[in-house]
PDB file of C-alpha atoms and ligand atoms in Angstrom:
ATOM      1  CA  UNK I 123      94.666  63.094 134.638  1.00 33.00           C
ATOM      2  CA  UNK I 124      91.247  63.091 133.060  1.00 37.00           C
ATOM      3  CA  UNK I 125      89.969  59.663 132.385  1.00 41.00           C
ATOM      4  CA  UNK I 126      86.883  60.710 130.499  1.00 45.00           C
ATOM      5  CA  UNK I 127      84.850  57.767 131.602  1.00 39.00           C
ATOM      6  CA  UNK I 128      86.822  55.336 129.704  1.00 45.00           C
ATOM      7  CA  UNK I 129      88.022  52.382 131.486  1.00 41.00           C
ATOM      8  CA  UNK I 130      89.800  50.251 129.232  1.00 42.00           C
ATOM      9  CA  UNK I 131      93.333  50.793 128.567  1.00 51.00           C
ATOM     10  CA  UNK I 132      93.511  53.033 126.081  1.00 59.00           C
ATOM     11  CA  UNK I 133      94.131  56.282 127.898  1.00 63.00           C
ATOM     12  CA  UNK I 134      97.065  54.698 130.287  1.00 65.00           C
ATOM     13  CA  UNK I 135      98.497  53.249 127.296  1.00 65.00           C
ATOM     14  CA  UNK I 136      98.878  56.505 125.426  1.00 61.00           C
ATOM     15  CA  UNK I 137     100.053  57.951 128.765  1.00 63.00           C
ATOM     16  CA  UNK I 138     102.795  55.415 128.721  1.00 65.00           C
ATOM     17  CA  UNK I 139     103.695  55.714 125.052  1.00 64.00           C
ATOM     18  CA  UNK I 140     103.425  59.219 124.543  1.00 61.00           C
ATOM     19  CA  UNK I 141     107.337  59.770 124.578  1.00 61.00           C
ATOM     20  CA  UNK I 142     108.174  56.961 122.579  1.00 60.00           C
ATOM     21  CA  UNK I 143     105.283  57.828 120.201  1.00 62.00           C
ATOM     22  CA  UNK I 144     106.928  61.219 119.503  1.00 61.00           C
ATOM     23  CA  UNK I 145     110.012  59.952 119.207  1.00 55.00           C
ATOM     24  CA  UNK I 146     108.911  57.403 116.531  1.00 55.00           C
ATOM     25  CA  UNK I 147     107.325  60.535 114.819  1.00 64.00           C
ATOM     26  CA  UNK I 148     110.816  61.043 113.100  1.00 62.00           C
ATOM     27  CA  UNK I 149     111.844  57.720 111.922  1.00 75.00           C
ATOM     28  CA  UNK I 150     111.234  55.882 108.599  1.00 83.00           C
ATOM     29  CA  UNK I 151     108.126  54.526 109.378  1.00 84.00           C
ATOM     30  CA  UNK I 152     106.667  58.032 110.264  1.00 85.00           C
ATOM     31  CA  UNK I 153     107.999  59.500 107.241  1.00 89.00           C
ATOM     32  CA  UNK I 154     106.414  56.893 105.001  1.00 91.00           C
ATOM     33  CA  UNK I 155     103.264  57.047 106.830  1.00 93.00           C
ATOM     34  CA  UNK I 156     102.802  60.716 106.534  1.00 94.00           C
ATOM     35  CA  UNK I 157     103.927  60.603 102.665  1.00 94.00           C
ATOM     36  CA  UNK I 158     100.805  58.164 102.264  1.00 96.00           C
ATOM     37  CA  UNK I 159      98.677  60.499 104.148  1.00 97.00           C
ATOM     38  CA  UNK I 160      99.689  63.650 102.286  1.00 96.00           C
ATOM     39  CA  UNK I 161      98.731  61.338  99.159  1.00 97.00           C
ATOM     40  CA  UNK I 162      94.954  61.145 100.531  1.00 98.00           C
ATOM     41  CA  UNK I 163      94.829  64.739 101.253  1.00 98.00           C
ATOM     42  CA  UNK I 164      93.399  66.601  98.599  1.00 98.00           C
ATOM     43  CA  UNK I 165      95.023  70.155  97.708  1.00 97.00           C
ATOM     44  CA  UNK I 166      91.485  71.695  97.842  1.00 97.00           C
ATOM     45  CA  UNK I 167      91.342  71.497 101.837  1.00 98.00           C
ATOM     46  CA  UNK I 168      94.683  73.528 101.878  1.00 98.00           C
ATOM     47  CA  UNK I 169      92.952  76.775 101.749  1.00 98.00           C
ATOM     48  CA  UNK I 170      91.343  79.836 103.817  1.00 98.00           C
ATOM     49  CA  UNK I 171      87.945  79.091 104.436  1.00 96.00           C
ATOM     50  CA  UNK I 172      88.655  75.322 104.795  1.00 98.00           C
ATOM     51  CA  UNK I 173      87.374  73.469 108.250  1.00 98.00           C
ATOM     52  CA  UNK I 174      88.822  70.507 109.466  1.00 98.00           C
ATOM     53  CA  UNK I 175      88.444  68.451 112.267  1.00 98.00           C
ATOM     54  CA  UNK I 176      91.488  65.865 113.343  1.00 98.00           C
ATOM     55  CA  UNK I 177      89.676  63.023 115.604  1.00 98.00           C
ATOM     56  CA  UNK I 178      92.640  61.473 118.056  1.00 98.00           C
ATOM     57  CA  UNK I 179      94.984  64.181 116.906  1.00 98.00           C
ATOM     58  CA  UNK I 180      97.755  62.947 119.035  1.00 97.00           C
ATOM     59  CA  UNK I 181     100.375  65.470 119.266  1.00 96.00           C
ATOM     60  CA  UNK I 182      98.987  67.861 116.421  1.00 98.00           C
ATOM     61  CA  UNK I 183     101.558  66.612 113.955  1.00 96.00           C
ATOM     62  CA  UNK I 184      99.127  67.090 111.097  1.00 97.00           C
ATOM     63  CA  UNK I 185      97.780  70.910 112.376  1.00 98.00           C
ATOM     64  CA  UNK I 186     100.533  73.240 110.960  1.00 98.00           C
ATOM     65  CA  UNK I 187     100.375  72.345 107.370  1.00 97.00           C
ATOM     66  CA  UNK I 188      96.895  73.177 107.619  1.00 98.00           C
ATOM     67  CA  UNK I 189      97.081  76.192 109.392  1.00 98.00           C
ATOM     68  CA  UNK I 190     100.083  77.418 107.342  1.00 98.00           C
ATOM     69  CA  UNK I 191      97.480  77.654 104.338  1.00 98.00           C
ATOM     70  CA  UNK I 192      94.742  79.831 106.111  1.00 98.00           C
ATOM     71  CA  UNK I 193      92.600  76.912 107.074  1.00 98.00           C
ATOM     72  CA  UNK I 194      91.066  75.802 110.569  1.00 98.00           C
ATOM     73  CA  UNK I 195      91.921  72.532 112.229  1.00 98.00           C
ATOM     74  CA  UNK I 196      90.674  71.716 115.592  1.00 98.00           C
ATOM     75  CA  UNK I 197      91.160  68.435 117.031  1.00 98.00           C
ATOM     76  CA  UNK I 198      90.503  66.090 120.294  1.00 98.00           C
ATOM     77  CA  UNK I 199      92.514  63.623 121.895  1.00 98.00           C
ATOM     78  CA  UNK I 200      91.598  61.349 124.840  1.00 97.00           C
ATOM     79  CA  UNK I 201      94.901  61.390 126.461  1.00 96.00           C
ATOM     80  CA  UNK I 202      96.253  64.176 128.337  1.00 95.00           C
ATOM     81  CA  UNK I 203      99.771  63.238 127.540  1.00 96.00           C
ATOM     82  CA  UNK I 204      98.800  63.664 123.898  1.00 96.00           C
ATOM     83  CA  UNK I 205      97.287  66.666 124.191  1.00 97.00           C
ATOM     84  CA  UNK I 206      99.882  68.197 126.350  1.00 97.00           C
ATOM     85  CA  UNK I 207     102.526  67.253 123.388  1.00 96.00           C
ATOM     86  CA  UNK I 208     100.065  69.079 120.838  1.00 98.00           C
ATOM     87  CA  UNK I 209     100.039  71.896 123.139  1.00 98.00           C
ATOM     88  CA  UNK I 210     103.789  72.419 123.074  1.00 97.00           C
ATOM     89  CA  UNK I 211     103.721  72.178 119.574  1.00 97.00           C
ATOM     90  CA  UNK I 212     101.302  74.284 118.910  1.00 98.00           C
ATOM     91  CA  UNK I 213     103.144  76.882 120.870  1.00 98.00           C
ATOM     92  CA  UNK I 214     106.454  76.369 119.101  1.00 98.00           C
ATOM     93  CA  UNK I 215     104.404  77.352 116.016  1.00 98.00           C
ATOM     94  CA  UNK I 216     102.870  80.388 117.964  1.00 98.00           C
ATOM     95  CA  UNK I 217      99.473  78.893 117.477  1.00 98.00           C
ATOM     96  CA  UNK I 218      96.568  78.599 119.829  1.00 98.00           C
ATOM     97  CA  UNK I 219      96.553  75.798 121.969  1.00 98.00           C
ATOM     98  CA  UNK I 220      92.824  75.383 122.522  1.00 98.00           C
ATOM     99  CA  UNK I 221      92.620  74.108 118.744  1.00 98.00           C
ATOM    100  CA  UNK I 222      93.571  70.682 120.725  1.00 98.00           C
ATOM    101  CA  UNK I 223      91.395  69.578 123.294  1.00 98.00           C
ATOM    102  CA  UNK I 224      91.135  66.604 125.538  1.00 98.00           C
ATOM    103  CA  UNK I 225      87.978  64.816 125.018  1.00 98.00           C
ATOM    104  CA  UNK I 226      86.462  61.646 123.876  1.00 98.00           C
ATOM    105  CA  UNK I 227      84.334  60.780 120.775  1.00 98.00           C
ATOM    106  CA  UNK I 228      80.804  62.404 122.331  1.00 98.00           C
ATOM    107  CA  UNK I 229      82.298  65.946 122.192  1.00 98.00           C
ATOM    108  CA  UNK I 230      82.017  65.360 118.366  1.00 98.00           C
ATOM    109  CA  UNK I 231      78.134  65.684 119.160  1.00 98.00           C
ATOM    110  CA  UNK I 232      78.887  69.883 120.085  1.00 98.00           C
ATOM    111  CA  UNK I 233      80.087  70.198 116.656  1.00 98.00           C
ATOM    112  CA  UNK I 234      77.362  72.293 114.408  1.00 98.00           C
ATOM    113  CA  UNK I 235      76.012  70.023 111.422  1.00 97.00           C
ATOM    114  CA  UNK I 236      77.469  70.140 108.218  1.00 97.00           C
ATOM    115  CA  UNK I 237      80.409  72.737 109.691  1.00 98.00           C
ATOM    116  CA  UNK I 238      83.608  70.853 108.661  1.00 98.00           C
ATOM    117  CA  UNK I 239      84.999  70.367 105.086  1.00 98.00           C
ATOM    118  CA  UNK I 240      86.996  67.210 106.474  1.00 98.00           C
ATOM    119  CA  UNK I 241      87.171  64.772 109.165  1.00 98.00           C
ATOM    120  CA  UNK I 242      90.464  63.243 109.664  1.00 98.00           C
ATOM    121  CA  UNK I 243      91.348  60.383 111.799  1.00 98.00           C
ATOM    122  CA  UNK I 244      94.804  58.760 111.394  1.00 98.00           C
ATOM    123  CA  UNK I 245      96.060  55.370 113.504  1.00 96.00           C
ATOM    124  CA  UNK I 246      93.094  56.093 115.641  1.00 97.00           C
ATOM    125  CA  UNK I 247      89.966  54.042 114.907  1.00 97.00           C
ATOM    126  CA  UNK I 248      91.751  51.056 115.609  1.00 95.00           C
ATOM    127  CA  UNK I 249      91.137  51.629 119.586  1.00 95.00           C
ATOM    128  CA  UNK I 250      87.720  52.296 119.570  1.00 96.00           C
ATOM    129  CA  UNK I 251      85.126  50.205 121.155  1.00 95.00           C
ATOM    130  CA  UNK I 252      81.743  49.491 119.012  1.00 95.00           C
ATOM    131  CA  UNK I 253      79.956  52.660 120.434  1.00 97.00           C
ATOM    132  CA  UNK I 254      82.524  54.876 120.191  1.00 97.00           C
ATOM    133  CA  UNK I 255      82.821  53.674 116.575  1.00 97.00           C
ATOM    134  CA  UNK I 256      79.286  54.397 115.922  1.00 97.00           C
ATOM    135  CA  UNK I 257      79.069  57.499 117.653  1.00 98.00           C
ATOM    136  CA  UNK I 258      82.350  58.557 115.243  1.00 98.00           C
ATOM    137  CA  UNK I 259      80.652  57.816 112.085  1.00 98.00           C
ATOM    138  CA  UNK I 260      77.168  59.017 113.123  1.00 97.00           C
ATOM    139  CA  UNK I 261      78.909  62.534 114.253  1.00 98.00           C
ATOM    140  CA  UNK I 262      81.060  62.389 110.822  1.00 98.00           C
ATOM    141  CA  UNK I 263      77.988  62.074 108.723  1.00 97.00           C
ATOM    142  CA  UNK I 264      76.074  64.711 110.623  1.00 97.00           C
ATOM    143  CA  UNK I 265      79.200  67.521 111.002  1.00 98.00           C
ATOM    144  CA  UNK I 266      80.695  67.022 107.329  1.00 98.00           C
ATOM    145  CA  UNK I 267      79.328  69.644 104.786  1.00 97.00           C
ATOM    146  CA  UNK I 268      77.820  68.122 101.594  1.00 95.00           C
ATOM    147  CA  UNK I 269      80.942  66.892  99.722  1.00 96.00           C
ATOM    148  CA  UNK I 270      83.145  67.087 102.720  1.00 98.00           C
ATOM    149  CA  UNK I 271      85.316  64.402 102.888  1.00 98.00           C
ATOM    150  CA  UNK I 272      86.305  61.564 105.553  1.00 98.00           C
ATOM    151  CA  UNK I 273      89.961  60.735 105.471  1.00 98.00           C
ATOM    152  CA  UNK I 274      91.168  57.893 108.084  1.00 98.00           C
ATOM    153  CA  UNK I 275      93.670  55.051 108.134  1.00 98.00           C
ATOM    154  CA  UNK I 276      93.014  51.660 109.579  1.00 97.00           C
ATOM    155  CA  UNK I 277      94.922  48.308 110.317  1.00 95.00           C
ATOM    156  CA  UNK I 278      94.325  45.993 107.345  1.00 97.00           C
ATOM    157  CA  UNK I 279      92.645  43.002 108.125  1.00 96.00           C
ATOM    158  CA  UNK I 280      93.295  41.428 105.051  1.00 96.00           C
ATOM    159  CA  UNK I 281      96.894  41.924 106.058  1.00 95.00           C
ATOM    160  CA  UNK I 282      96.314  38.387 108.255  1.00 93.00           C
ATOM    161  CA  UNK I 283      95.955  36.542 104.792  1.00 93.00           C
ATOM    162  CA  UNK I 284      99.361  37.506 104.101  1.00 92.00           C
ATOM    163  CA  UNK I 285     101.599  37.142 107.766  1.00 89.00           C
ATOM    164  CA  UNK I 286     101.564  33.353 107.832  1.00 88.00           C
ATOM    165  CA  UNK I 287     101.062  33.200 111.441  1.00 85.00           C
ATOM    166  CA  UNK I 288      98.665  32.634 114.158  1.00 84.00           C
ATOM    167  CA  UNK I 289      96.275  35.798 112.271  1.00 88.00           C
ATOM    168  CA  UNK I 290      96.450  33.936 109.101  1.00 89.00           C
ATOM    169  CA  UNK I 291      94.409  31.073 110.807  1.00 85.00           C
ATOM    170  CA  UNK I 292      92.354  33.489 112.899  1.00 84.00           C
ATOM    171  CA  UNK I 293      91.128  35.204 109.668  1.00 89.00           C
ATOM    172  CA  UNK I 294      90.572  32.135 107.839  1.00 85.00           C
ATOM    173  CA  UNK I 295      88.323  31.174 111.020  1.00 83.00           C
ATOM    174  CA  UNK I 296      86.239  34.024 111.198  1.00 85.00           C
ATOM    175  CA  UNK I 297      85.729  34.552 107.822  1.00 87.00           C
ATOM    176  CA  UNK I 298      85.328  31.293 106.111  1.00 83.00           C
ATOM    177  CA  UNK I 299      85.344  28.427 108.259  1.00 75.00           C
ATOM    178  CA  UNK I 300      82.900  29.186 110.483  1.00 68.00           C
ATOM    179  CA  UNK I 301      81.068  26.202 112.311  1.00 63.00           C
ATOM    180  CA  UNK I 302      84.181  23.532 111.290  1.00 62.00           C
ATOM    181  CA  UNK I 303      86.750  22.400 113.722  1.00 64.00           C
ATOM    182  CA  UNK I 304      89.253  21.877 111.275  1.00 69.00           C
ATOM    183  CA  UNK I 305      91.087  25.396 112.175  1.00 69.00           C
ATOM    184  CA  UNK I 306      91.037  24.656 116.021  1.00 69.00           C
ATOM    185  CA  UNK I 307      92.754  21.511 115.248  1.00 72.00           C
ATOM    186  CA  UNK I 308      95.616  23.196 112.987  1.00 70.00           C
ATOM    187  CA  UNK I 309      95.720  26.053 115.597  1.00 67.00           C
ATOM    188  CA  UNK I 310      96.215  23.470 118.268  1.00 69.00           C
ATOM    189  CA  UNK I 311      99.042  21.295 116.040  1.00 68.00           C
ATOM    190  CA  UNK I 312     100.738  24.730 115.115  1.00 64.00           C
ATOM    191  CA  UNK I 313     102.215  24.615 118.332  1.00 61.00           C
ATOM    192  CA  UNK I 314     101.676  28.707 118.648  1.00 61.00           C
ATOM    193  CA  UNK I 315     101.646  30.445 121.418  1.00 60.00           C
ATOM    194  CA  UNK I 316      98.174  31.526 123.263  1.00 61.00           C
ATOM    195  CA  UNK I 317      98.426  35.055 123.324  1.00 64.00           C
ATOM    196  CA  UNK I 318      96.529  36.764 120.551  1.00 65.00           C
ATOM    197  CA  UNK I 319      96.030  40.246 120.540  1.00 75.00           C
ATOM    198  CA  UNK I 320      94.469  42.192 118.343  1.00 79.00           C
ATOM    199  CA  UNK I 321      92.705  45.766 117.702  1.00 84.00           C
ATOM    200  CA  UNK I 322      89.479  46.378 118.354  1.00 85.00           C
ATOM    201  CA  UNK I 323      88.507  47.632 115.214  1.00 88.00           C
ATOM    202  CA  UNK I 324      90.256  46.596 111.907  1.00 93.00           C
ATOM    203  CA  UNK I 325      89.262  47.206 108.475  1.00 97.00           C
ATOM    204  CA  UNK I 326      89.272  45.105 105.232  1.00 96.00           C
ATOM    205  CA  UNK I 327      89.766  47.000 102.281  1.00 97.00           C
ATOM    206  CA  UNK I 328      87.918  45.380  99.952  1.00 97.00           C
ATOM    207  CA  UNK I 329      84.259  45.476 102.014  1.00 97.00           C
ATOM    208  CA  UNK I 330      84.938  49.225 104.251  1.00 98.00           C
ATOM    209  CA  UNK I 331      83.008  50.800 101.344  1.00 98.00           C
ATOM    210  CA  UNK I 332      79.651  49.080 102.538  1.00 97.00           C
ATOM    211  CA  UNK I 333      80.280  50.247 106.189  1.00 97.00           C
ATOM    212  CA  UNK I 334      80.962  53.962 104.702  1.00 97.00           C
ATOM    213  CA  UNK I 335      77.744  53.483 102.667  1.00 97.00           C
ATOM    214  CA  UNK I 336      75.635  52.686 105.573  1.00 96.00           C
ATOM    215  CA  UNK I 337      76.678  56.003 106.736  1.00 96.00           C
ATOM    216  CA  UNK I 338      75.971  58.150 103.333  1.00 96.00           C
ATOM    217  CA  UNK I 339      79.394  58.265 102.854  1.00 97.00           C
ATOM    218  CA  UNK I 340      81.080  57.103  99.166  1.00 97.00           C
ATOM    219  CA  UNK I 341      84.869  55.822  99.302  1.00 98.00           C
ATOM    220  CA  UNK I 342      86.553  57.571  96.251  1.00 98.00           C
ATOM    221  CA  UNK I 343      90.544  56.426  97.169  1.00 97.00           C
ATOM    222  CA  UNK I 344      92.497  53.925  98.952  1.00 97.00           C
ATOM    223  CA  UNK I 345      96.044  54.047  99.613  1.00 97.00           C
ATOM    224  CA  UNK I 346      98.369  51.146 101.408  1.00 97.00           C
ATOM    225  CA  UNK I 347     100.913  51.635 104.218  1.00 96.00           C
ATOM    226  CA  UNK I 348     103.714  49.776 105.756  1.00 93.00           C
ATOM    227  CA  UNK I 349     104.426  47.224 103.184  1.00 93.00           C
ATOM    228  CA  UNK I 350     105.929  43.855 104.043  1.00 92.00           C
ATOM    229  CA  UNK I 351     108.638  42.633 101.694  1.00 88.00           C
ATOM    230  CA  UNK I 352     107.969  39.024 103.298  1.00 88.00           C
ATOM    231  CA  UNK I 353     105.378  37.608 105.460  1.00 88.00           C
ATOM    232  CA  UNK I 354     106.134  38.857 109.132  1.00 83.00           C
ATOM    233  CA  UNK I 355     106.422  34.648 109.927  1.00 81.00           C
ATOM    234  CA  UNK I 356     109.660  34.742 107.566  1.00 83.00           C
ATOM    235  CA  UNK I 357     110.686  38.574 107.706  1.00 73.00           C
ATOM    236  CA  UNK I 358     114.033  39.476 108.725  1.00 65.00           C
ATOM    237  CA  UNK I 359     114.479  43.180 109.254  1.00 64.00           C
ATOM    238  CA  UNK I 360     112.538  45.936 108.223  1.00 72.00           C
ATOM    239  CA  UNK I 361     112.248  48.835 105.497  1.00 79.00           C
ATOM    240  CA  UNK I 362     109.489  50.820 104.347  1.00 86.00           C
ATOM    241  CA  UNK I 363     109.036  50.320 100.340  1.00 89.00           C
ATOM    242  CA  UNK I 364     107.404  52.844  98.539  1.00 92.00           C
ATOM    243  CA  UNK I 365     103.470  52.394  97.842  1.00 94.00           C
ATOM    244  CA  UNK I 366     102.420  55.133  96.339  1.00 95.00           C
ATOM    245  CA  UNK I 367     104.310  54.588  92.889  1.00 94.00           C
ATOM    246  CA  UNK I 368     103.326  50.958  92.135  1.00 94.00           C
ATOM    247  CA  UNK I 369     102.411  50.020  88.554  1.00 94.00           C
ATOM    248  CA  UNK I 370      98.197  49.322  88.288  1.00 92.00           C
ATOM    249  CA  UNK I 371      99.174  45.358  87.530  1.00 94.00           C
ATOM    250  CA  UNK I 372     101.054  45.163  90.803  1.00 93.00           C
ATOM    251  CA  UNK I 373      98.713  47.273  93.396  1.00 93.00           C
ATOM    252  CA  UNK I 374      96.466  44.757  94.362  1.00 95.00           C
ATOM    253  CA  UNK I 375      99.477  42.879  96.008  1.00 95.00           C
ATOM    254  CA  UNK I 376      99.708  45.881  98.694  1.00 96.00           C
ATOM    255  CA  UNK I 377      96.089  45.376  99.541  1.00 97.00           C
ATOM    256  CA  UNK I 378      97.439  42.114 101.137  1.00 96.00           C
ATOM    257  CA  UNK I 379     101.128  43.054 102.197  1.00 95.00           C
ATOM    258  CA  UNK I 380     100.413  46.369 103.847  1.00 95.00           C
ATOM    259  CA  UNK I 381      99.354  46.059 107.684  1.00 94.00           C
ATOM    260  CA  UNK I 382      97.817  49.601 107.266  1.00 96.00           C
ATOM    261  CA  UNK I 383      95.674  51.464 104.788  1.00 97.00           C
ATOM    262  CA  UNK I 384      94.238  54.864 104.322  1.00 98.00           C
ATOM    263  CA  UNK I 385      90.611  55.493 102.618  1.00 98.00           C
ATOM    264  CA  UNK I 386      88.959  58.720 101.332  1.00 98.00           C
ATOM    265  CA  UNK I 387      85.530  59.008 101.302  1.00 98.00           C
ATOM    266  CA  UNK I 388      82.728  61.870 100.388  1.00 98.00           C
ATOM    267  CA  UNK I 389      79.753  62.710 101.932  1.00 97.00           C
ATOM    268  CA  UNK I 390      76.955  61.592  99.586  1.00 92.00           C
ATOM    269  CA  UNK I 391      73.700  61.875 101.488  1.00 73.00           C
ATOM    270  CA  UNK I 392      71.789  62.379 104.577  1.00 69.00           C
ATOM    271  CA  UNK I 393      71.000  59.007 106.608  1.00 69.00           C
TER     272      UNK I 393
HETATM  273  C1  SAM Y 219      98.878  56.039 116.793  1.00 55.56           C
HETATM  274  S1  SAM Y 219      98.089  57.494 117.766  1.00 55.56           S
HETATM  275  C2  SAM Y 219      98.075  58.741 116.395  1.00 55.56           C
HETATM  276  C3  SAM Y 219      97.770  59.864 116.563  1.00 55.56           C
HETATM  277  C4  SAM Y 219      98.060  61.129 115.108  1.00 55.56           C
HETATM  278  N1  SAM Y 219      96.601  61.099 114.644  1.00 55.56           N
HETATM  279  C5  SAM Y 219      98.787  60.801 114.383  1.00 55.56           C
HETATM  280  O1  SAM Y 219      98.429  60.497 113.433  1.00 55.56           O
HETATM  281  O2  SAM Y 219     100.027  60.915 114.401  1.00 55.56           O
HETATM  282  C6  SAM Y 219      96.356  57.334 118.460  1.00 55.56           C
HETATM  283  C7  SAM Y 219      96.107  58.199 119.190  1.00 55.56           C
HETATM  284  O3  SAM Y 219      94.510  58.020 119.441  1.00 55.56           O
HETATM  285  C8  SAM Y 219      94.350  58.596 120.768  1.00 55.56           C
HETATM  286  N2  SAM Y 219      93.155  57.775 120.747  1.00 55.56           N
HETATM  287  C9  SAM Y 219      93.154  56.633 121.203  1.00 55.56           C
HETATM  288  N3  SAM Y 219      91.754  56.130 121.924  1.00 55.56           N
HETATM  289  C10 SAM Y 219      91.164  57.110 121.522  1.00 55.56           C
HETATM  290  C11 SAM Y 219      89.406  57.432 122.044  1.00 55.56           C
HETATM  291  N4  SAM Y 219      89.004  56.608 122.092  1.00 55.56           N
HETATM  292  N5  SAM Y 219      89.343  58.903 121.677  1.00 55.56           N
HETATM  293  C12 SAM Y 219      90.160  59.763 120.858  1.00 55.56           C
HETATM  294  N6  SAM Y 219      91.582  59.458 120.998  1.00 55.56           N
HETATM  295  C13 SAM Y 219      91.848  58.217 121.035  1.00 55.56           C
HETATM  296  C14 SAM Y 219      95.379  58.219 121.344  1.00 55.56           C
HETATM  297  O4  SAM Y 219      95.676  58.802 122.338  1.00 55.56           O
HETATM  298  C15 SAM Y 219      96.742  58.770 120.260  1.00 55.56           C
HETATM  299  O5  SAM Y 219      96.708  60.180 120.528  1.00 55.56           O
END
C-alpha cells in the first residue's frame, strides 16, 4: 500500500473503513447528506466545459452526475482502498479510471493556475493536519478560475454547544474561559470519561468566512447536515430530518443542532 509519506492514522483508517463506508453510502445519513450537497452545487457547474476538482474523492460518488452533464471532473484521495472503489465505479459507468488518482494534497501543486470552475471537498477537511490544510486552501485559491467556487462540508464546532456532553465543556473552555480553572473543576466533577477524541480540523459557521477571506474567497451559502432533534447526551435513536426546507425564522437553530455543515464560496481575489 502506498503511504504517500503520511504517518498518521488517516490512511490506515480509510483502508479499514472502506467497505463499511461504501455500505453506508446507501443509508439514510448518506441520502440526506447527498441531498444537502446537491443544494450547494449550482446547476451552472453541470455543463460541457465545466472543470471540477474533487479533493478526497473517496469512491468517486460525486463524479457521475458531472460526467453525465459533459463536465470534466478529476479527483484525488489518500487511500488506495477508496481509489480502488472509485475505479470500480468509474469502470462500471464506462469512464476513464485515471480521473481518480491516489495522491495527497501536494498533488494539487501540479494543477494549472486558474484552471478549475470548482473545487469540491466533502467530509474530508476534518482529517487534515495544519500544513495540509494550508496547502489545500492556498492551492484551491490558485487553481480556481476567477469566480470559481469552493464547495465543502465541515464538522460543525458550534454543535458542541448543543451536545450537552464533554464536548460542550471543552467548547466553553476553548472559546470563553481561557485562564480560569472553573471548567477544569466542572470536567472533574462531571465524572466524564477521560477519552476525548475530535477531528483535526473543525469549523465554526459563524467565523469560517474570515478564514476564507484570508485566502481570497467569499462565502455565499451555508447549508446544514445531520440535525439532531435532541442533544446527543439525551438522544434515543436517530433520524435525518429535512434541513433544507426550514423557515427563515427557525434556520438559526440548525447552526447549533447539526453536526455537519456545507459551505460554498467564490474566488474574489488573488492573495
Ligand atoms: C468521509 S470520506 C468522504 C469521501 C467523499 N468525499 C464523499 O463525499 O463520499 C473521507 C475521504 O477523505 C480521504 N482522506 C482523508 N484524509 C485525506 C488526506 N489527507 N488527503 C486526501 N484524502 C484524504 C479518505 O481516504 C476518504 O476517502
